[in-house]
């Protein structure tokens, strides 16, 4: 992969800060319609163009169902309106810098965002469904020790347009038409970044994913995964309605604080409290707790028993069996990491302890690891604004003294 600084600027892609790339938040002359949800687009038609609100619906269908971004091709709009749109708006799909198909059907895109940074988006087909893993930030500031993105540092939040752009690229590639030719059935906000630290843009993008005029996904088929920002989980419950996944990874605070530094701010008891409030707002909802299994770190029978107790207590608190679901993720290695994947037998043993305690526990099948597209392997191209990446490189050099070009480039 090229270095961040070497990413070529693609045809039609404007340099950072210009109107074309600036997204819906821009005050510049042209608004990028990718970044607007139904209400935003209706307002745009009414207030900016002086048109009927329903015109927004036609344009949404052109963009998200037919994958047309050129106003000239939107043939059911009058000529006058098309000319107005050309003057006031753009539909700017992010540039695909690289595409990698995997032997198992997984497909990864490196999506250029501003000529200097890029994120990764991954499509994972499975029996009867297709899941897209979408990024919410360029890099990540949370520095979870076992996550590749965490070693890269952070550049910025993605705009709503850039988040929706990833879904659009995949939908176009797959020839997806909501309710008719359904290839994309699920979206998980589990790519690069912490979605709850980019709240407004993520919520707006998820509303387009769930809109029939957008990608037409059922609410429960859009999942937001968080490392555990307690106040924002509560806000999500008030402002949106999607499935919640929480990266737990450890059954006690001491270990979790080591793996997920955010735990020092929002320890397990507080986190589980917010999750309980989240499921309590709606009958029959649940929370998925992700638990990455690392050899000798968090995969021992004692950890499984402790986790089982936490999960049972959770079910009891909300008075619903299986309100807490555990998703065990075999650790995916990346260059420079000190962790290893737990042996298959230990993973099965861990699952069994949970099941015997009547806790619903599944093991996530590793997909796309031959193209570095598995959980925790996403890197993209991040122009780090923090010192995280430099620190990681320094640690590696001190430890191995060897070649680290691959590890953190
Ligand atoms: N910041 C969000 C979303 C990104 S991570 C969150 O923390 O949930 C998506 C999932 O992949 C999380 O559960 C994360 O903990 C897991 N993950 C990260 N690194 C991994 C690795 N190396 N192997 C397996 N899973 C990993």
Coordinates of C-alpha atoms and ligand atoms in Angstrom, one line a residue:
X1 CA 0.0 0.0 0.0
X2 CA 1.2 3.5 -0.7
X3 CA 2.1 5.8 2.2
X4 CA -0.6 8.3 3.2
X5 CA 1.3 11.2 1.7
X6 CA 1.6 9.4 -1.6
X7 CA -2.0 8.7 -2.3
X8 CA -2.7 10.2 -5.7
X9 CA -5.5 12.7 -6.1
X10 CA -8.1 11.0 -8.3
X11 CA -9.9 12.5 -11.2
X12 CA -12.9 14.5 -10.0
X13 CA -11.6 14.5 -6.4
X14 CA -10.9 18.0 -5.2
X15 CA -8.1 18.7 -2.7
X16 CA -8.8 19.0 1.0
X17 CA -10.9 22.0 2.0
X18 CA -12.5 22.7 -1.3
X19 CA -16.2 22.7 -1.8
X20 CA -16.4 19.4 -3.6
X21 CA -15.0 17.4 -0.7
X22 CA -16.1 19.4 2.2
X23 CA -19.3 17.5 2.7
X24 CA -22.8 18.7 3.7
X25 CA -21.4 20.7 6.6
X26 CA -19.7 23.0 4.2
X27 CA -20.9 26.6 3.9
X28 CA -19.3 26.7 0.5
X29 CA -21.5 27.2 -2.6
X30 CA -22.1 23.6 -3.4
X31 CA -23.6 21.1 -0.9
X32 CA -22.7 17.5 -1.2
X33 CA -26.0 15.7 -1.2
X34 CA -24.4 12.5 0.0
X35 CA -24.3 14.0 3.5
X36 CA -28.0 14.7 3.9
X37 CA -30.6 12.4 5.2
X38 CA -34.2 12.6 4.1
X39 CA -35.2 15.6 6.3
X40 CA -31.9 17.4 5.4
X41 CA -32.5 16.9 1.7
X42 CA -36.2 18.0 1.9
X43 CA -35.1 21.2 3.7
X44 CA -32.4 21.8 1.1
X45 CA -35.0 21.5 -1.7
X46 CA -37.4 23.8 0.0
X47 CA -35.2 26.4 1.6
X48 CA -32.2 26.5 -0.8
X49 CA -33.8 25.7 -4.1
X50 CA -37.4 26.9 -3.5
X51 CA -38.8 23.5 -4.7
X52 CA -41.3 21.0 -3.4
X53 CA -40.0 18.8 -0.6
X54 CA -41.0 15.6 -2.4
X55 CA -38.4 16.3 -5.1
X56 CA -35.8 15.2 -2.5
X57 CA -37.3 11.7 -2.7
X58 CA -36.7 11.4 -6.4
X59 CA -33.1 12.5 -6.0
X60 CA -32.5 10.1 -3.1
X61 CA -33.7 7.2 -5.2
X62 CA -31.5 8.2 -8.1
X63 CA -28.5 8.3 -5.8
X64 CA -29.0 5.3 -3.5
X65 CA -31.1 2.9 -5.6
X66 CA -29.8 3.6 -9.1
X67 CA -26.3 4.8 -8.1
X68 CA -26.6 7.9 -10.4
X69 CA -24.6 10.9 -9.3
X70 CA -24.9 13.1 -12.4
X71 CA -27.9 15.4 -12.2
X72 CA -28.1 15.4 -16.0
X73 CA -29.1 11.7 -15.9
X74 CA -31.9 12.2 -13.4
X75 CA -34.5 12.2 -16.2
X76 CA -37.7 12.6 -14.2
X77 CA -36.5 16.0 -13.0
X78 CA -37.3 19.0 -15.2
X79 CA -34.4 20.7 -17.0
X80 CA -34.7 23.8 -14.9
X81 CA -34.4 21.9 -11.7
X82 CA -31.4 19.9 -13.0
X83 CA -29.7 23.2 -13.8
X84 CA -30.4 24.5 -10.3
X85 CA -29.0 21.4 -8.8
X86 CA -25.9 21.6 -10.8
X87 CA -25.4 25.1 -9.5
X88 CA -26.0 24.4 -5.9
X89 CA -25.1 20.8 -5.3
X90 CA -22.8 17.9 -6.0
X91 CA -23.0 14.2 -5.3
X92 CA -19.4 13.4 -4.6
X93 CA -18.6 9.7 -4.1
X94 CA -15.3 9.2 -2.4
X95 CA -12.5 7.7 -4.6
X96 CA -11.7 4.0 -4.5
X97 CA -8.0 3.9 -4.3
X98 CA -7.6 0.1 -4.1
X99 CA -9.9 -2.9 -4.2
X100 CA -9.0 -6.3 -2.9
X101 CA -11.2 -9.4 -3.3
X102 CA -10.5 -12.2 -0.8
X103 CA -10.6 -15.9 -1.6
X104 CA -13.6 -16.3 0.7
X105 CA -15.8 -13.7 -1.1
X106 CA -14.9 -10.9 1.3
X107 CA -14.2 -7.6 -0.5
X108 CA -12.1 -4.7 0.8
X109 CA -12.0 -1.1 -0.5
X110 CA -9.4 1.5 0.4
X111 CA -11.5 4.6 0.2
X112 CA -9.7 8.0 -0.3
X113 CA -11.2 10.8 1.7
X114 CA -9.2 14.0 1.0
X115 CA -6.2 13.2 -1.0
X116 CA -4.1 12.4 2.0
X117 CA -6.1 10.0 4.2
X118 CA -8.0 6.8 3.4
X119 CA -10.1 4.4 5.3
X120 CA -11.1 0.7 4.8
X121 CA -14.5 -0.7 4.1
X122 CA -15.2 -4.4 4.0
X123 CA -18.0 -6.5 2.5
X124 CA -18.6 -9.9 4.0
X125 CA -21.1 -12.2 2.2
X126 CA -22.6 -15.1 4.0
X127 CA -25.5 -17.5 3.6
X128 CA -28.5 -15.3 2.8
X129 CA -26.9 -12.1 3.9
X130 CA -24.3 -9.5 3.1
X131 CA -22.7 -7.4 5.8
X132 CA -20.7 -4.2 5.2
X133 CA -18.2 -3.1 7.8
X134 CA -18.0 0.7 7.7
X135 CA -15.5 3.1 9.1
X136 CA -16.5 6.2 11.1
X137 CA -13.1 8.0 11.7
X138 CA -9.7 8.3 10.0
X139 CA -7.7 6.3 12.6
X140 CA -8.9 6.1 16.2
X141 CA -7.9 7.9 19.3
X142 CA -8.8 5.2 21.8
X143 CA -5.6 3.2 21.5
X144 CA -7.0 -0.2 22.4
X145 CA -3.8 -2.3 22.6
X146 CA -4.9 -5.2 20.5
X147 CA -6.4 -3.2 17.6
X148 CA -4.3 -2.3 14.5
X149 CA -6.3 0.9 14.0
X150 CA -5.4 1.9 17.5
X151 CA -1.7 1.8 16.8
X152 CA -2.1 4.3 13.9
X153 CA -3.3 7.3 15.8
X154 CA -6.0 9.7 14.7
X155 CA -6.6 12.3 12.0
X156 CA -10.2 13.3 12.0
X157 CA -13.9 12.4 12.0
X158 CA -15.4 11.4 8.7
X159 CA -18.3 13.5 7.5
X160 CA -21.7 12.0 7.0
X161 CA -21.1 12.1 3.3
X162 CA -17.9 10.1 3.7
X163 CA -19.6 7.5 5.8
X164 CA -22.5 7.1 3.4
X165 CA -20.1 7.2 0.5
X166 CA -18.6 3.9 1.7
X167 CA -22.0 2.2 1.7
X168 CA -22.8 3.7 -1.7
X169 CA -19.5 2.4 -3.2
X170 CA -20.3 -1.1 -2.0
X171 CA -24.0 -0.9 -3.1
X172 CA -22.9 0.2 -6.6
X173 CA -20.3 -2.6 -6.8
X174 CA -22.9 -5.2 -5.8
X175 CA -25.7 -3.8 -7.9
X176 CA -27.8 -3.5 -4.7
X177 CA -31.4 -2.3 -5.0
X178 CA -33.3 -2.1 -1.7
X179 CA -36.2 -4.5 -1.5
X180 CA -35.6 -5.8 -5.0
X181 CA -32.1 -6.9 -5.5
X182 CA -30.9 -7.1 -2.0
X183 CA -27.2 -7.8 -1.7
X184 CA -26.4 -5.6 1.2
X185 CA -28.5 -6.7 4.1
X186 CA -26.5 -5.5 7.2
X187 CA -24.2 -2.7 8.1
X188 CA -21.9 -2.8 11.1
X189 CA -20.2 0.4 12.3
X190 CA -17.2 -1.7 13.2
X191 CA -14.5 -0.4 10.8
X192 CA -11.9 2.1 11.7
X193 CA -12.7 4.6 14.5
X194 CA -15.1 5.0 17.5
X195 CA -18.5 5.8 16.0
X196 CA -19.8 7.4 19.2
X197 CA -17.1 10.0 19.1
X198 CA -18.5 11.1 15.8
X199 CA -22.0 11.0 17.0
X200 CA -23.9 13.5 14.7
X201 CA -22.4 12.3 11.5
X202 CA -22.8 8.6 12.3
X203 CA -26.4 9.0 13.4
X204 CA -27.2 10.9 10.2
X205 CA -25.5 8.4 8.0
X206 CA -27.3 5.5 9.8
X207 CA -30.6 7.2 9.1
X208 CA -29.9 7.1 5.4
X209 CA -28.9 3.4 5.7
X210 CA -32.3 2.7 7.3
X211 CA -34.4 4.9 5.0
X212 CA -36.4 3.2 2.3
X213 CA -35.3 6.0 0.0
X214 CA -31.7 5.3 1.1
X215 CA -30.4 1.7 1.6
X216 CA -33.6 0.4 3.1
X217 CA -32.1 -1.6 5.9
X218 CA -34.2 -2.7 8.9
X219 CA -33.2 -0.9 12.1
X220 CA -31.9 -4.0 13.8
X221 CA -29.7 -4.7 10.8
X222 CA -27.7 -1.6 11.4
X223 CA -25.3 -2.2 14.3
X224 CA -23.1 0.4 16.1
X225 CA -20.1 -1.0 17.9
X226 CA -18.6 1.1 20.7
X227 CA -15.7 0.7 23.0
X228 CA -18.0 2.0 25.7
X229 CA -18.7 5.8 25.9
X230 CA -21.3 5.7 28.5
X231 CA -23.0 9.1 28.1
X232 CA -23.2 8.6 24.3
X233 CA -24.8 5.2 24.6
X234 CA -27.6 6.9 26.5
X235 CA -27.8 9.6 23.8
X236 CA -27.9 7.0 21.1
X237 CA -30.9 5.4 22.9
X238 CA -32.7 8.7 22.8
X239 CA -31.9 9.8 19.2
X240 CA -31.6 6.6 17.2
X241 CA -32.8 3.0 17.1
X242 CA -30.1 0.6 16.0
X243 CA -28.6 -2.6 17.3
X244 CA -25.8 -2.0 19.9
X245 CA -22.6 -3.9 20.2
X246 CA -20.1 -3.2 22.9
X247 CA -16.4 -4.2 22.9
X248 CA -16.0 -5.8 26.3
X249 CA -13.0 -8.0 25.9
X250 CA -12.4 -8.5 29.6
X251 CA -14.6 -9.5 32.6
X252 CA -12.9 -7.3 35.2
X253 CA -11.8 -3.7 35.3
X254 CA -8.1 -4.4 35.9
X255 CA -7.7 -6.4 32.7
X256 CA -10.2 -4.3 30.7
X257 CA -8.3 -1.0 31.5
X258 CA -5.2 -2.6 30.1
X259 CA -6.8 -3.6 26.9
X260 CA -9.3 -0.8 26.4
X261 CA -7.9 2.3 28.1
X262 CA -11.3 4.0 27.9
X263 CA -12.3 1.7 30.7
X264 CA -10.5 3.9 33.2
X265 CA -13.0 6.6 32.5
X266 CA -16.1 4.3 32.1
X267 CA -15.6 1.1 34.1
X268 CA -17.5 -2.1 33.5
X269 CA -20.3 -1.4 36.0
X270 CA -21.2 1.9 34.5
X271 CA -20.9 0.5 31.0
X272 CA -23.3 -2.3 31.8
X273 CA -25.6 0.2 33.4
X274 CA -25.8 2.2 30.1
X275 CA -26.4 -1.1 28.2
X276 CA -29.2 -2.1 30.5
X277 CA -30.9 1.3 29.9
X278 CA -30.4 0.8 26.2
X279 CA -32.2 -2.5 26.0
X280 CA -34.8 -1.4 28.6
X281 CA -36.2 1.2 26.2
X282 CA -37.5 -1.4 23.8
X283 CA -39.0 -4.8 24.3
X284 CA -37.1 -7.8 23.1
X285 CA -33.9 -5.9 22.3
X286 CA -30.5 -7.1 23.2
X287 CA -26.8 -6.0 23.4
X288 CA -24.0 -8.0 21.8
X289 CA -20.8 -8.0 23.9
X290 CA -17.7 -8.5 21.7
X291 CA -14.9 -10.4 23.3
X292 CA -11.7 -10.8 21.4
X293 CA -9.9 -13.9 22.6
X294 CA -6.1 -13.5 23.1
X295 CA -3.9 -16.4 24.1
X296 CA -3.1 -16.4 27.8
X297 CA -4.5 -12.8 28.2
X298 CA -8.3 -13.1 28.6
X299 CA -9.1 -16.6 27.4
X300 CA -8.8 -18.7 30.6
X301 CA -11.7 -20.7 32.2
X302 CA -11.7 -18.3 35.1
X303 CA -12.3 -15.4 32.7
X304 CA -15.1 -17.3 31.1
X305 CA -16.8 -17.9 34.5
X306 CA -16.4 -14.3 35.5
X307 CA -17.9 -13.2 32.2
X308 CA -20.8 -15.6 32.5
X309 CA -21.6 -14.1 35.9
X310 CA -21.6 -10.6 34.5
X311 CA -23.9 -11.6 31.6
X312 CA -26.3 -13.5 33.9
X313 CA -26.5 -10.5 36.1
X314 CA -27.3 -8.4 33.1
X315 CA -30.1 -10.6 32.0
X316 CA -31.5 -10.6 35.5
X317 CA -31.3 -6.8 35.7
X318 CA -33.4 -6.3 32.6
X319 CA -35.5 -9.4 33.3
X320 CA -35.0 -11.0 30.0
X321 CA -33.2 -14.2 29.1
X322 CA -30.5 -13.6 26.4
X323 CA -30.6 -9.8 26.6
X324 CA -26.9 -10.1 26.7
X325 CA -25.3 -12.0 23.8
X326 CA -21.6 -12.7 23.7
X327 CA -19.7 -12.7 20.4
X328 CA -16.3 -14.3 20.7
X329 CA -13.8 -13.1 18.2
X330 CA -10.6 -15.0 17.7
X331 CA -7.8 -12.4 17.8
X332 CA -6.6 -11.4 14.3
X333 CA -2.9 -10.6 14.3
X334 CA -1.3 -7.6 12.7
X335 CA 2.4 -6.7 12.2
X336 CA 4.1 -5.7 15.4
X337 CA 1.4 -6.9 17.8
X338 CA 2.4 -8.7 21.0
X339 CA -0.8 -10.7 21.2
X340 CA -1.6 -14.1 19.7
X341 CA -4.8 -15.9 18.8
X342 CA -6.1 -18.3 21.4
X343 CA -5.9 -22.0 20.3
X344 CA -9.2 -23.4 18.8
X345 CA -9.7 -25.8 21.7
X346 CA -9.5 -22.9 24.3
X347 CA -12.0 -20.9 22.2
X348 CA -14.4 -23.8 22.2
X349 CA -13.8 -24.4 26.0
X350 CA -14.5 -20.7 26.7
X351 CA -17.7 -20.8 24.7
X352 CA -18.8 -24.0 26.4
X353 CA -18.4 -22.5 29.9
X354 CA -20.7 -19.6 28.8
X355 CA -23.2 -21.9 27.3
X356 CA -23.3 -24.1 30.4
X357 CA -24.1 -21.0 32.4
X358 CA -27.0 -20.4 29.9
X359 CA -25.3 -17.4 28.3
X360 CA -25.8 -17.1 24.5
X361 CA -22.3 -17.2 23.0
X362 CA -21.3 -17.4 19.3
X363 CA -17.8 -17.5 17.8
X364 CA -17.3 -15.1 15.0
X365 CA -15.9 -16.8 11.9
X366 CA -12.7 -15.1 10.7
X367 CA -13.3 -13.7 7.3
X368 CA -11.0 -11.9 4.8
X369 CA -7.8 -12.3 6.9
X370 CA -5.9 -13.1 3.7
X371 CA -6.4 -9.5 2.6
X372 CA -6.0 -8.0 6.1
X373 CA -9.7 -7.3 6.2
X374 CA -10.6 -9.1 9.4
X375 CA -11.7 -7.4 12.6
X376 CA -8.9 -5.3 14.0
X377 CA -6.8 -5.5 10.9
X378 CA -8.0 -2.4 9.2
X379 CA -5.4 0.3 8.7
X380 CA -6.2 2.5 5.8
X381 CA -3.9 5.5 5.4
X382 CA -3.9 7.8 8.4
X383 CA -1.9 11.0 8.6
X384 CA -1.5 10.8 12.4
X385 CA -2.1 14.0 14.3
X386 CA -1.4 12.4 17.6
X387 CA 1.9 10.9 18.7
X388 CA 0.4 7.4 18.9
X389 CA 1.9 6.0 15.7
X390 CA 5.4 7.3 16.5
X391 CA 5.1 5.8 20.0
X392 CA 4.1 2.4 18.7
X393 CA 7.0 2.4 16.3
X394 CA 9.4 3.3 19.1
X395 CA 8.0 0.5 21.3
X396 CA 8.5 -2.0 18.5
X397 CA 12.0 -0.8 17.9
X398 CA 12.9 -1.1 21.5
X399 CA 11.4 -4.6 21.6
X400 CA 12.5 -6.1 18.4
X401 CA 15.1 -3.7 17.1
X402 CA 14.2 -5.0 13.7
X403 CA 12.4 -3.9 10.6
X404 CA 9.1 -2.2 11.4
X405 CA 8.3 -0.7 8.1
X406 CA 5.4 -3.0 7.7
X407 CA 4.1 -2.6 11.2
X408 CA 3.0 0.9 11.2
X409 CA 3.5 2.4 7.8
Ligands
LIG1 N1 -14.4 1.4 18.1 C1 -15.5 0.5 18.0 C2 -15.6 -0.1 16.6 C3 -14.3 -0.6 16.0 S1 -13.6 -2.2 16.5 C4 -15.4 -0.6 19.0 O1 -14.4 -0.6 19.8 O2 -16.3 -1.4 19.2 C5 -14.7 -3.5 15.9 C6 -14.5 -4.8 16.7 O3 -13.3 -5.4 16.3 C7 -14.4 -4.5 18.2 O4 -15.1 -5.4 18.9 C8 -12.9 -4.6 18.4 O5 -12.6 -4.7 19.7 C9 -12.6 -5.8 17.5 N2 -11.1 -5.9 17.3 C10 -10.2 -4.9 17.3 N3 -9.0 -5.4 17.1 C11 -9.1 -6.8 16.9 C12 -8.2 -7.8 16.6 N4 -6.9 -7.6 16.4 N5 -8.7 -9.1 16.4 C13 -10.0 -9.3 16.6 N6 -10.9 -8.3 16.9 C14 -10.5 -7.1 17.0

